[in-house]
CSV table of C-alpha atoms (C1' of nucleotides) in Angstrom, one decimal:
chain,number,residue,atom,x,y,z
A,1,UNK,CA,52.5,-290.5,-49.8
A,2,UNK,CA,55.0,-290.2,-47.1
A,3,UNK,CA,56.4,-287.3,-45.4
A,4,UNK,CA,60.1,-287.0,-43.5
A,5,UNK,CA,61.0,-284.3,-41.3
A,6,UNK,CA,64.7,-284.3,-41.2
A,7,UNK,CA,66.1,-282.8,-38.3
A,8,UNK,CA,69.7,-281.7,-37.5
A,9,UNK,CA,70.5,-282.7,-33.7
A,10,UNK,CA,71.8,-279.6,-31.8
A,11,UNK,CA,72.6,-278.1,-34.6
A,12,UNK,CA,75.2,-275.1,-33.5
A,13,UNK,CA,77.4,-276.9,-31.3
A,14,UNK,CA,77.7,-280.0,-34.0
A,15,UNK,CA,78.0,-277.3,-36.7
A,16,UNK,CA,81.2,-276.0,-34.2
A,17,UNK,CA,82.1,-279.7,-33.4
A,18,UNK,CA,82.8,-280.6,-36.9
A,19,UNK,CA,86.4,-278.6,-37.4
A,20,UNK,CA,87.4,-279.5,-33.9
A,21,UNK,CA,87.5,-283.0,-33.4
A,22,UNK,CA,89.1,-282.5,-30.0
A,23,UNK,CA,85.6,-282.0,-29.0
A,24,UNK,CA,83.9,-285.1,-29.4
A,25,UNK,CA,82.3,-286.4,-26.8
A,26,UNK,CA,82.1,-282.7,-24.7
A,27,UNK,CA,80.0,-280.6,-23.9
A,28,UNK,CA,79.8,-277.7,-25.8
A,29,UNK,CA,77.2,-274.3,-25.6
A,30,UNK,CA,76.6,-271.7,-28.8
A,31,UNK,CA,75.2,-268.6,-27.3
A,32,UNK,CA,73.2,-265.7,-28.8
A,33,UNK,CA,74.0,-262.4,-30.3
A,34,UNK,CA,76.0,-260.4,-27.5
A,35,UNK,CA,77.0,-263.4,-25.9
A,36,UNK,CA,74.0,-263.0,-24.0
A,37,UNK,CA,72.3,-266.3,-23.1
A,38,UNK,CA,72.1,-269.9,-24.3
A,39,UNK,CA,71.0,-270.8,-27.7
A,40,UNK,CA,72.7,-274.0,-28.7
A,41,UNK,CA,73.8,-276.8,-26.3
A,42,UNK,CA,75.4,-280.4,-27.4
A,43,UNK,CA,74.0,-283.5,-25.9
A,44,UNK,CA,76.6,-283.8,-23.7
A,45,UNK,CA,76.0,-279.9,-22.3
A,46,UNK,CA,72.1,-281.0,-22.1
A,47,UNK,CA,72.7,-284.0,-19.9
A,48,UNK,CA,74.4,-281.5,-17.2
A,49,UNK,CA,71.3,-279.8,-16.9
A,50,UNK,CA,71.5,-276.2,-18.5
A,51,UNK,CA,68.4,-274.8,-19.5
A,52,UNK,CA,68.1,-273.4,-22.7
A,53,UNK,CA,68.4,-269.9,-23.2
A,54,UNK,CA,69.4,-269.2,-19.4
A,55,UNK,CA,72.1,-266.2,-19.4
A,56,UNK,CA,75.9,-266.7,-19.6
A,57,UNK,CA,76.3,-265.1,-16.3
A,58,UNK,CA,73.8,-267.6,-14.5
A,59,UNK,CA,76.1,-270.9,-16.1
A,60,UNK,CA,79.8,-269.8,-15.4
A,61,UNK,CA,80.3,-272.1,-12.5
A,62,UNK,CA,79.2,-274.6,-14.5
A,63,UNK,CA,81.4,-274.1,-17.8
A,64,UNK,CA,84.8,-273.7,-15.2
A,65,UNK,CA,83.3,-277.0,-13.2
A,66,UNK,CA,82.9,-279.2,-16.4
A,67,UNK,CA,85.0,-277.9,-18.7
A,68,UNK,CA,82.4,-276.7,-21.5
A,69,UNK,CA,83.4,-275.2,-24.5
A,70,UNK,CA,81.8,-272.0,-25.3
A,71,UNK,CA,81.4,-270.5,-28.6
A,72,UNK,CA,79.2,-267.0,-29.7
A,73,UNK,CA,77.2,-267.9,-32.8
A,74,UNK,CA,78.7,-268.4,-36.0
A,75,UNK,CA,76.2,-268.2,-38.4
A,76,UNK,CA,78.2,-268.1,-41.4
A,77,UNK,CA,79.6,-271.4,-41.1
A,78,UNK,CA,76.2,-272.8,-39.8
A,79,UNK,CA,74.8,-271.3,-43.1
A,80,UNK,CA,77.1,-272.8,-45.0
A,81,UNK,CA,76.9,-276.0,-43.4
A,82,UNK,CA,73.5,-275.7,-43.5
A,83,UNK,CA,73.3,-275.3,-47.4
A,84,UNK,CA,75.2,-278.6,-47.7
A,85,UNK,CA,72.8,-280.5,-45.9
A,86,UNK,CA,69.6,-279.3,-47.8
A,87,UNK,CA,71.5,-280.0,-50.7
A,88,UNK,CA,72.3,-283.6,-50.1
A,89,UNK,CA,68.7,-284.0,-49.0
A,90,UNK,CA,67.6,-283.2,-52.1
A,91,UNK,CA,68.7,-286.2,-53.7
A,92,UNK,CA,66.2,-288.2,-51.4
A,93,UNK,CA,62.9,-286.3,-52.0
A,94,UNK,CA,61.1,-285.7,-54.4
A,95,UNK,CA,59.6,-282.6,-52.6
A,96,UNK,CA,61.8,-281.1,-50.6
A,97,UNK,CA,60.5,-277.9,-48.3
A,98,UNK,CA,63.3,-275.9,-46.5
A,99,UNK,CA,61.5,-275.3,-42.9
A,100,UNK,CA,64.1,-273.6,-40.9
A,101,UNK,CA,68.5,-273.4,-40.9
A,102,UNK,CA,68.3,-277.1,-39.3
A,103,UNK,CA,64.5,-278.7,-40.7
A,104,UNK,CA,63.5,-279.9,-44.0
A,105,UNK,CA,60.5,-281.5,-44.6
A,106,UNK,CA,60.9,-284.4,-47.6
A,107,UNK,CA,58.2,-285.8,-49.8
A,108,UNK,CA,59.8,-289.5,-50.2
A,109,UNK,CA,59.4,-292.1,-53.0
A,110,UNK,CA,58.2,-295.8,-52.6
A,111,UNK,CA,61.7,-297.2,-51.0
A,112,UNK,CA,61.2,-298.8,-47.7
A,113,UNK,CA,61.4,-296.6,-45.1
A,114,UNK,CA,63.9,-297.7,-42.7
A,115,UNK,CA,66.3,-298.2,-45.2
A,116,UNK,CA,66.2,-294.5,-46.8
A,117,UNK,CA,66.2,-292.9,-43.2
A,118,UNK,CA,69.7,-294.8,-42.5
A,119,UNK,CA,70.8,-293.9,-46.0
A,120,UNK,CA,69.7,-290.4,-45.3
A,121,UNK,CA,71.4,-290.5,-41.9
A,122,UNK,CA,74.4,-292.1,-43.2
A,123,UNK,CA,75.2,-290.2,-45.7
A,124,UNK,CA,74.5,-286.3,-44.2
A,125,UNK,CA,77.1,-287.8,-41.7
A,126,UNK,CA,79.8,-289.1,-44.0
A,127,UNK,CA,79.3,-286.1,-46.3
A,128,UNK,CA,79.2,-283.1,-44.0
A,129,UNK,CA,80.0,-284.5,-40.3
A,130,UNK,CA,76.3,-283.8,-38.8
A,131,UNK,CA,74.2,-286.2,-36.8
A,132,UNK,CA,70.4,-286.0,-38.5
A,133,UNK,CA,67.4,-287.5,-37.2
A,134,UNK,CA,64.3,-288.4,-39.5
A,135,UNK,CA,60.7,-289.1,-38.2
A,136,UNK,CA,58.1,-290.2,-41.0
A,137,UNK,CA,54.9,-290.0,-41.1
A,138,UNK,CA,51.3,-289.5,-43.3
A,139,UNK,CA,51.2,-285.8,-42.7
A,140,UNK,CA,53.8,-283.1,-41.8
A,141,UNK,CA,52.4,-282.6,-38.0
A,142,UNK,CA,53.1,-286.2,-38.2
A,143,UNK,CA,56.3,-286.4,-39.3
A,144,UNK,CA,57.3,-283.9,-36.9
A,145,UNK,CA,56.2,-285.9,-34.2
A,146,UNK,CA,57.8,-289.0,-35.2
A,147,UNK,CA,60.8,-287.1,-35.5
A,148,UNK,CA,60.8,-286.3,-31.5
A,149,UNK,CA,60.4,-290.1,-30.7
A,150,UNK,CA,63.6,-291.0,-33.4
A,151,UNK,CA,65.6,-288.7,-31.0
A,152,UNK,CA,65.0,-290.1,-28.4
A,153,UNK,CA,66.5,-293.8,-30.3
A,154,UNK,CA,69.9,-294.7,-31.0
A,155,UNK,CA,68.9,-295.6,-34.7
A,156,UNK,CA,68.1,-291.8,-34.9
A,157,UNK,CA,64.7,-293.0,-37.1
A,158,UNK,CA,60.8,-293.5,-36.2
A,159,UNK,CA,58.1,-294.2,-38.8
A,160,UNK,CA,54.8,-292.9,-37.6
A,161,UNK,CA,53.2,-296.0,-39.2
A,162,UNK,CA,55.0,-299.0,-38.0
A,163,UNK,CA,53.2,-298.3,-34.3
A,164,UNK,CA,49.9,-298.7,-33.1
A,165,UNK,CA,48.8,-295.0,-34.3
A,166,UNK,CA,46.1,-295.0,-31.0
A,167,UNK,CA,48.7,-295.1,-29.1
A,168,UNK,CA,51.2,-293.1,-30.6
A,169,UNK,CA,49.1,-290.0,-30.0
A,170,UNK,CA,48.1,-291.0,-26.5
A,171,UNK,CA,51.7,-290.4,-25.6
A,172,UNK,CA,51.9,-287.3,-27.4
A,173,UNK,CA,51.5,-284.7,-25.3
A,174,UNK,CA,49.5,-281.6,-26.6
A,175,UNK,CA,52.3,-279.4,-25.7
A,176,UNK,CA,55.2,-281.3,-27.5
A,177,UNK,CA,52.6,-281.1,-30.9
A,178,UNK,CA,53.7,-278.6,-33.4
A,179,UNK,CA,52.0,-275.4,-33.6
A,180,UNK,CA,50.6,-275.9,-30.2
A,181,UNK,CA,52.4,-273.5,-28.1
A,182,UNK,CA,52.4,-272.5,-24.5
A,183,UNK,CA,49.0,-270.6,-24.5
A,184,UNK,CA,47.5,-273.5,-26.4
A,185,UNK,CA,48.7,-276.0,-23.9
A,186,UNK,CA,47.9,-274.0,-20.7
A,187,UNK,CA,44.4,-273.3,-22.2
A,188,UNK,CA,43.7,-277.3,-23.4
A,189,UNK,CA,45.0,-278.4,-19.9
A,190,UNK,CA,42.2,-276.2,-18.0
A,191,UNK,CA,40.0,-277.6,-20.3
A,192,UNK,CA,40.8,-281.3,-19.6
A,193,UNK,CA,42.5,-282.3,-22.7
A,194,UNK,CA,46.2,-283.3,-22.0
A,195,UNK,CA,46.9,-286.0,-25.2
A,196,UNK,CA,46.8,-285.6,-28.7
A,197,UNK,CA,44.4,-288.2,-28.7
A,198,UNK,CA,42.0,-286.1,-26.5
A,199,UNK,CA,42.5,-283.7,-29.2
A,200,UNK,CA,41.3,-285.1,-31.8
A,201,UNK,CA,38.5,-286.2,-30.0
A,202,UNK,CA,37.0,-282.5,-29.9
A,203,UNK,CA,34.8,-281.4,-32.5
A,204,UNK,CA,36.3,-279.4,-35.5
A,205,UNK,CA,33.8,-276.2,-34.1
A,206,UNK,CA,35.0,-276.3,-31.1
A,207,UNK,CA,39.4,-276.8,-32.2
A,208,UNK,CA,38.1,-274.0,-34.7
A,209,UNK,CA,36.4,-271.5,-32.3
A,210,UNK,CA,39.7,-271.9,-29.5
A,211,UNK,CA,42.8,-272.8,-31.5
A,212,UNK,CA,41.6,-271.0,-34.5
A,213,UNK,CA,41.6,-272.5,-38.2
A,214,UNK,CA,45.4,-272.7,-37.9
A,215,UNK,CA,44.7,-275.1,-34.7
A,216,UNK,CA,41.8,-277.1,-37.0
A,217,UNK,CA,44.4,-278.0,-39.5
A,218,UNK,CA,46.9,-279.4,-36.6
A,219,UNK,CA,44.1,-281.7,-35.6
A,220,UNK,CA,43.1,-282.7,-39.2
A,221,UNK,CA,46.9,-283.6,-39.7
A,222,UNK,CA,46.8,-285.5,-36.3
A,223,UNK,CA,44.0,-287.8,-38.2
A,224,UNK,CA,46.2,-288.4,-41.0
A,225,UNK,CA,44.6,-286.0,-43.3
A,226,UNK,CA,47.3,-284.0,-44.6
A,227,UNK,CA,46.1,-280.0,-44.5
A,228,UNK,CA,49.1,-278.3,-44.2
A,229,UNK,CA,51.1,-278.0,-47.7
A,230,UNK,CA,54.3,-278.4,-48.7
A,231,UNK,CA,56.3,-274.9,-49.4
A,232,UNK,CA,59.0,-275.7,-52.3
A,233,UNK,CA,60.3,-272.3,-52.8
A,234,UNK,CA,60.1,-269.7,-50.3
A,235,UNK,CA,57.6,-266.9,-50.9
A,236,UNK,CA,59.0,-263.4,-50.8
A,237,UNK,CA,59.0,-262.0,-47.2
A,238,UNK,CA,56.4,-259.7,-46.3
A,239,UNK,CA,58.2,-257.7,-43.4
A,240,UNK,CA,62.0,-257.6,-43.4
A,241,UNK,CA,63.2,-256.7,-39.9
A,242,UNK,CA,67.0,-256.1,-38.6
A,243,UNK,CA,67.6,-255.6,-34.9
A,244,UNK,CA,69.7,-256.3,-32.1
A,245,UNK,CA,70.4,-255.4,-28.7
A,246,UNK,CA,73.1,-253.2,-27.6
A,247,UNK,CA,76.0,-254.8,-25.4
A,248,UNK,CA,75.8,-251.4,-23.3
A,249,UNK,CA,73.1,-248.9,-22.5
A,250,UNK,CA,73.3,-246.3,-25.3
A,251,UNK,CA,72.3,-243.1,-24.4
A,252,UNK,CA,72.8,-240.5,-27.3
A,253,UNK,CA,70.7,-239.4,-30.2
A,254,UNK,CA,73.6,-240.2,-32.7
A,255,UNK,CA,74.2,-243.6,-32.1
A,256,UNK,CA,70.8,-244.9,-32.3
A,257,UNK,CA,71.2,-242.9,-35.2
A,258,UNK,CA,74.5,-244.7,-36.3
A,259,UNK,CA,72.6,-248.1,-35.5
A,260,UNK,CA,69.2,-247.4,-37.4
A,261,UNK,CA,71.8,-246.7,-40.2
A,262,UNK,CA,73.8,-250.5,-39.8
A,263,UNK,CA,70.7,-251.9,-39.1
A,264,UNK,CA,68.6,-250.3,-42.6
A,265,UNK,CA,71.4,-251.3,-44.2
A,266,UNK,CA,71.0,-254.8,-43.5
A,267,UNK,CA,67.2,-255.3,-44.0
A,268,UNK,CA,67.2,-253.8,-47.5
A,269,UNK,CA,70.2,-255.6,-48.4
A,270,UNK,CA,68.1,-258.4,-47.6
A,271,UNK,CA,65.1,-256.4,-49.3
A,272,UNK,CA,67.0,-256.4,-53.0
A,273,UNK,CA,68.2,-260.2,-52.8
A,274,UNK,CA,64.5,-261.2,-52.9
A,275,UNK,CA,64.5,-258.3,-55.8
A,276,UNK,CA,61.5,-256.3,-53.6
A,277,UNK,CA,61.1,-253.1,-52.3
A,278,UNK,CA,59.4,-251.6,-49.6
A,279,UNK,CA,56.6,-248.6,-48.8
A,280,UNK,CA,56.8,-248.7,-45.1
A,281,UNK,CA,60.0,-248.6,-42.5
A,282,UNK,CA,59.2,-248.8,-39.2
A,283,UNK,CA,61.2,-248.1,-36.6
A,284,UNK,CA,61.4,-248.9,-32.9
A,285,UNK,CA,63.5,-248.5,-29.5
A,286,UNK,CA,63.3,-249.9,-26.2
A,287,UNK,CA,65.2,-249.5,-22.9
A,288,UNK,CA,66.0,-252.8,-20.9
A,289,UNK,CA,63.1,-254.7,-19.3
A,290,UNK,CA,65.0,-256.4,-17.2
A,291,UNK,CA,66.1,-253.8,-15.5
A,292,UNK,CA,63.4,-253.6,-13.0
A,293,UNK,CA,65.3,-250.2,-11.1
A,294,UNK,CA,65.2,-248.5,-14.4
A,295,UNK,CA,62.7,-246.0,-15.7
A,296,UNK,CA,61.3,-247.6,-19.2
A,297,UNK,CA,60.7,-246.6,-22.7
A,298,UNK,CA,59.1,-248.2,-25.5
A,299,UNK,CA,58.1,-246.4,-28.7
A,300,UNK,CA,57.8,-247.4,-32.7
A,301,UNK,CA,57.1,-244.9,-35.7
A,302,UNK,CA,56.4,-245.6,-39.2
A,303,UNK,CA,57.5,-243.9,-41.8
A,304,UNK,CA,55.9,-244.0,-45.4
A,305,UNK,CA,58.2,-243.5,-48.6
A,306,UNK,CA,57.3,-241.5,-51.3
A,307,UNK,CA,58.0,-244.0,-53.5
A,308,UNK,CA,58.6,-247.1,-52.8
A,309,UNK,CA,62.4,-248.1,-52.6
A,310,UNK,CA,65.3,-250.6,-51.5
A,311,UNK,CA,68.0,-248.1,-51.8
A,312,UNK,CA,69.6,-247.7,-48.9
A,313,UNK,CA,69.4,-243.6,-48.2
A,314,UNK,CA,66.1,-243.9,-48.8
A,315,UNK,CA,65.6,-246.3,-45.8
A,316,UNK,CA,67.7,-244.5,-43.9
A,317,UNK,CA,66.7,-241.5,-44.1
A,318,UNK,CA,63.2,-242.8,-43.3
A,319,UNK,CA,64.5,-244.5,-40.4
A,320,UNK,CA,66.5,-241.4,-38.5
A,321,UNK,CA,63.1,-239.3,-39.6
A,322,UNK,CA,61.0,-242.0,-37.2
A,323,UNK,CA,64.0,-242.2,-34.5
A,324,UNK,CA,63.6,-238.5,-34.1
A,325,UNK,CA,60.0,-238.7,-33.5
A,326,UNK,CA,60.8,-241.0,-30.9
A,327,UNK,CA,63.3,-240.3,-29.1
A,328,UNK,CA,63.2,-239.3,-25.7
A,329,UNK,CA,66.5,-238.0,-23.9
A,330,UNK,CA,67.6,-239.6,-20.4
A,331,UNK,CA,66.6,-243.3,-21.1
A,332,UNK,CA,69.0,-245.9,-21.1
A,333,UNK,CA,68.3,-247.6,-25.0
A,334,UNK,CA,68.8,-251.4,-24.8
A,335,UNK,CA,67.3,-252.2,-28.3
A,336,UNK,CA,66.4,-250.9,-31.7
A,337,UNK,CA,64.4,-252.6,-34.8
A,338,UNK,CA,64.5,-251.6,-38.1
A,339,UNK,CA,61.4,-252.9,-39.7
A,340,UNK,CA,60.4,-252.9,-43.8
A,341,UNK,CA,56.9,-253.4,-44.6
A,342,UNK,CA,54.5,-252.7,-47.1
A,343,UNK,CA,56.7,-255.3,-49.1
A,344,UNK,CA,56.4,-255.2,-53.4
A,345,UNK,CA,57.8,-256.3,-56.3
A,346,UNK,CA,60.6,-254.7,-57.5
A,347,UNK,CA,59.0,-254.8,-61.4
A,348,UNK,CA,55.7,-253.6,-59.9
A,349,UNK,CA,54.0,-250.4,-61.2
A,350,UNK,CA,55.1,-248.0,-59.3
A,351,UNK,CA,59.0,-248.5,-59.4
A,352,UNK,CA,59.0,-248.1,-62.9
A,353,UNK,CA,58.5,-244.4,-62.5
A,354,UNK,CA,61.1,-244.2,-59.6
A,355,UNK,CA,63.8,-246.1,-62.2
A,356,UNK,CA,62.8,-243.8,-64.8
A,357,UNK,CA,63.6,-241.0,-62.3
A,358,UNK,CA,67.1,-242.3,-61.9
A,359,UNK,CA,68.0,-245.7,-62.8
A,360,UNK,CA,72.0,-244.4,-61.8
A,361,UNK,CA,70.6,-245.4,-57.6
A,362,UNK,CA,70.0,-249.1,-58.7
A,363,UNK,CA,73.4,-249.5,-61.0
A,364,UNK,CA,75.4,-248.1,-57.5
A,365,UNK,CA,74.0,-250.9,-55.5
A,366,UNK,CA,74.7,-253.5,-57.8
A,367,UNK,CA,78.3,-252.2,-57.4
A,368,UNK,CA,78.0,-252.0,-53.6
A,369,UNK,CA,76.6,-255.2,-53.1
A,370,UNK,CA,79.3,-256.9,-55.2
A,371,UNK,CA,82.0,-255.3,-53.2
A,372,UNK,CA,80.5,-256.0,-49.6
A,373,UNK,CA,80.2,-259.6,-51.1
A,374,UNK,CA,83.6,-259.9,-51.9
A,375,UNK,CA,85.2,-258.1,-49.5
A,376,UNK,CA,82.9,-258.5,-46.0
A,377,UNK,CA,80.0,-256.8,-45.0
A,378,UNK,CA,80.6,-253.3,-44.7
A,379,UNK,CA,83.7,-252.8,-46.5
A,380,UNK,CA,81.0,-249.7,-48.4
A,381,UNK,CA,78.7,-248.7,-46.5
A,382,UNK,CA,76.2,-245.6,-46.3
A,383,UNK,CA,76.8,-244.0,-43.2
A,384,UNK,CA,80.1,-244.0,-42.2
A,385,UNK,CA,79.6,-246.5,-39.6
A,386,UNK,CA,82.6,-247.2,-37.2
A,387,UNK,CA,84.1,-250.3,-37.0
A,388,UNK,CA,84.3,-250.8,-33.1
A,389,UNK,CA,81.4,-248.2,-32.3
A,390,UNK,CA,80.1,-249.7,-28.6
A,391,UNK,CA,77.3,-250.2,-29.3
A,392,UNK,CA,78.0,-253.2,-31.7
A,393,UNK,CA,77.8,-256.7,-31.1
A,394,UNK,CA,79.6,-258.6,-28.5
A,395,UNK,CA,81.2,-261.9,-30.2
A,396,UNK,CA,84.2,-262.9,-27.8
A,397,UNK,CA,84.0,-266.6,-28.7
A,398,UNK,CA,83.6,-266.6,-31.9
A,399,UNK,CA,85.2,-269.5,-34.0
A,400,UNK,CA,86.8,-268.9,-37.9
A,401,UNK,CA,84.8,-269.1,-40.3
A,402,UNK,CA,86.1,-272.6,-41.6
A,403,UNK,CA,84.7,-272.7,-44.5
A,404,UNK,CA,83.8,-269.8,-46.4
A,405,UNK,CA,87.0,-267.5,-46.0
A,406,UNK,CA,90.6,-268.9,-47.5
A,407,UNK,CA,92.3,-267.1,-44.1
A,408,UNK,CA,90.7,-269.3,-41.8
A,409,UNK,CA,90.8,-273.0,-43.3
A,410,UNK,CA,91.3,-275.6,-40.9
A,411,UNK,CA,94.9,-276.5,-41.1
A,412,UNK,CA,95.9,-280.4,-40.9
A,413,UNK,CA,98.8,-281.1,-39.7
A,414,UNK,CA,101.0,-284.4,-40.3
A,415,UNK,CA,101.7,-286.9,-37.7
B,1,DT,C1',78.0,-256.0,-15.4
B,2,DC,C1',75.7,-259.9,-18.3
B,3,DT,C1',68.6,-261.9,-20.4
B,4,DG,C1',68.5,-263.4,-28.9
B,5,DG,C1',66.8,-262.4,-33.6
B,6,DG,C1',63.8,-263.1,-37.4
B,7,DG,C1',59.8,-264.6,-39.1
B,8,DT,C1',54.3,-266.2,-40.2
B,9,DC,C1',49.4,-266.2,-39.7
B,10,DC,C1',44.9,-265.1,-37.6
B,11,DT,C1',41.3,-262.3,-35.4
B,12,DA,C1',38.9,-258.4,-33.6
B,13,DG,C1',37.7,-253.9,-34.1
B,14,DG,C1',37.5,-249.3,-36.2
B,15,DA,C1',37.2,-246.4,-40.3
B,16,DC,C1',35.1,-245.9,-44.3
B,17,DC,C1',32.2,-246.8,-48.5
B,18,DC,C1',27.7,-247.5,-51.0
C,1,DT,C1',10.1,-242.8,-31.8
C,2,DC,C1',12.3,-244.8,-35.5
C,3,DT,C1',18.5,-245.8,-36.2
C,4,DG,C1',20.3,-251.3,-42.2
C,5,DG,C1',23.2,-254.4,-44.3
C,6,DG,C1',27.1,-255.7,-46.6
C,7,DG,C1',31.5,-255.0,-47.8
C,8,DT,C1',36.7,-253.6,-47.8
C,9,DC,C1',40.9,-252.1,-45.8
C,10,DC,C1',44.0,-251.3,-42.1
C,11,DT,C1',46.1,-251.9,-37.6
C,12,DA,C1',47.1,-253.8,-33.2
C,13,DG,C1',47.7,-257.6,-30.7
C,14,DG,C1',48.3,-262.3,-29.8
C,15,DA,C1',49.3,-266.8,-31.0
C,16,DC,C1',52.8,-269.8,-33.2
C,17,DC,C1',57.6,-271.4,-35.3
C,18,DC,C1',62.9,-272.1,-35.3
DNA sequence: TCTGGGGTCCTAGGACCC
DNA sequence: TCTGGGGTCCTAGGACCC
């Protein structure tokens, strides 16, 4: 058995790339919520040296110097985009595990290799405009390895197995190994192991007692002995969280208050797609840390619901109980997290009782979710929250959303 | 002026039970 | 003076991922 790890190369900035053909071949950065710092950089924007996630501020010599194109994150068109690719990549695996927006792992049949990477390659690009790479190998650690060496080709394809396996993970470095993070690495490193071939030459005790049974499997699947499995269809989340940081230092009791509500809002909207509700909502603020001048804050409350719920008051309310508990006056808030725990079925027990109680709360949010589906996010909401209230996001270079709203469609124009 | 957001899993330690 | 053993549940914190 053979698994792929299919990869989509810089992902953002070709997601942005593929409506605006005028930027082939240029540099191009996606940046993060706020238009704070770096997230997404073409090959091209790579190759001048940015560093990912470095601050806007820090790179706008740069973007005037070499003409970059600078976009804030999209993430409804690299949703979308996203979709398509998962769904062409089903037709190539016979497992197929979702991994992240841009990853899938792929259980593949008994074709040659090479030839179902191109076709894979090929046909992602013809279909939806985005470069792909794939790296095979025995096991998914393996396959995510391989897939760092096929970027680095022009085919865009490695197969674990067509090289001298020794070798291969003598030039792995245990850093560059998935699931071994910075920690891991600094740790190994004062320990003399530098290689994934070092690592596998520890005993499983010892990988077990340091890197934990989560760090035993890695090595296993280093060996070729598949231990991690394959994940079909996603398991319910067990914590929902929304949060964000503010574009400006907010101050006053009722905007947190306004955000907790947006923010509530959007985890248990995310709570009833998976059809769950929640016991717990947690809530917490932060000043900025950055900020070295500034005097800090941190602080997080939970707040247990009666009965467990995904209807929105009921969050909320929760949520402004726990902010009051918190908050302190005369801090400057740079962040707040609203965080659903304590995750259940919706058909579980206990919610039973609640619907019995008043099944009129569920049939409302039906209707509100249609709407706000329909008509943009927002368009009902719970809290009367203000369209251009400052502490919302900053998004100044955003592009349309190409292909999920008829407004913004990329027009072609003849000759 | 400006530094992301959303997750998972594991372990240690404390509370509590018989 | 003597001060068990085994278990569960929960939380905080730390590691990892994209």
């Amino acid at each position: 058995m053979k698994y792929a790890l299919v990869d989509c190369n810089t992902f953002y900035a070709s997601c942005e790339k593929v409506f605006r053909p005028d930027l082939k071949n240029k540099p191009v950065i996606v940046l993060s919520n706020n238009d704070g710092c770096v997230v997404a950089m073409s090959r091209e924007a790579k190759a001048l040296g940015i560093p990912r996630g470095i601050p806007l501020f820090k790179v706008e010599s740069h973007i005037k110097k070499y003409d970059i194109a600078v976009f804030s994150s999209n993430y409804t068109l690299y949703h979308d985009l996203s979709s398509r690719v998962m769904n062409i990549l089903r037709n190539f695996a016979s497992e197929l595990e979702i991994y992240s927006i841009d990853e899938a792992f792929l259980i593949l049949g008994g074709e040659s290799q090479d030839d179902i990477a191109r076709l894979i390659r090929g046909t992602v690009m013809t279909w939806t405009g985005i470069p792909v790479s794939v790296g095979i190998g025995p096991t998914k650690t393996l396959a995510k390895a391989a897939n760092k060496v096929a970027k680095k080709r022009p085919e865009g394809y490695f197969d674990f197995s067509s090289s001298d396996s020794r070798l291969f993970l003598k030039e792995l470095e245990v850093g560059d190994i998935w699931g071994i993070g910075r920690q891991y690495q600094a740790f190994l490193n004062r320990n003399g192991i530098f290689t994934a071939l070092q690592l596998t030459q520890q005993s499983d005790s010892w990988v077990k007692k340091n890197l934990t049974m989560v760090g035993l499997r890695t090595k296993w699947e280093l060996e070729g002995k598949p231990s991690i499995d394959m994940e079909q269809a996603p398991p319910p989340k067990k914590g929902i969280l929304s949060s964000k940081s503010f574009s400006y230092p907010v101050t006053d009791l009722l905007d947190l208050m306004e955000a907790a509500a947006d923010y509530g809002t959007t985890a248990t909207e995310k709570l009833r797609k998976q059809k769950s509700v929640c016991r717990y909502v947690n809530i917490s603020v932060s000043t900025n840390y950055f900020r070295q001048g500034d005097r800090q804050y941190s602080n997080a409350a939970t707040i247990e619901l009666a009965v467990p719920s995904a209807y929105p008051p009921d969050i909320i309310s929760a949520a402004r109980r726990g902010l009051e508990q918190i908050y302190r006056k005369g801090f400057k808030y740079k962040k707040i997290t609203v965080y659903l725990t304590g995750i259940e079925d919706e058909n579980r027990g206990q919610l039973d009782l609640f619907l019995k109680e008043d099944p009129r709360k569920y049939r409302v949010m039906e209707s509100v979710d249609r709407i706000n589906r329909k008509y943009g996010r927002n368009t009902v909401n719970c809290m009367n929250i203000r369209e251009t209230s400052h502490w919302q996001m900053k998004r100044e270079q955003l592009s349309p959303r190409y292909t999920t709203n008829w407004n913004e469609l990329p027009l072609i124009s003849a000759g």
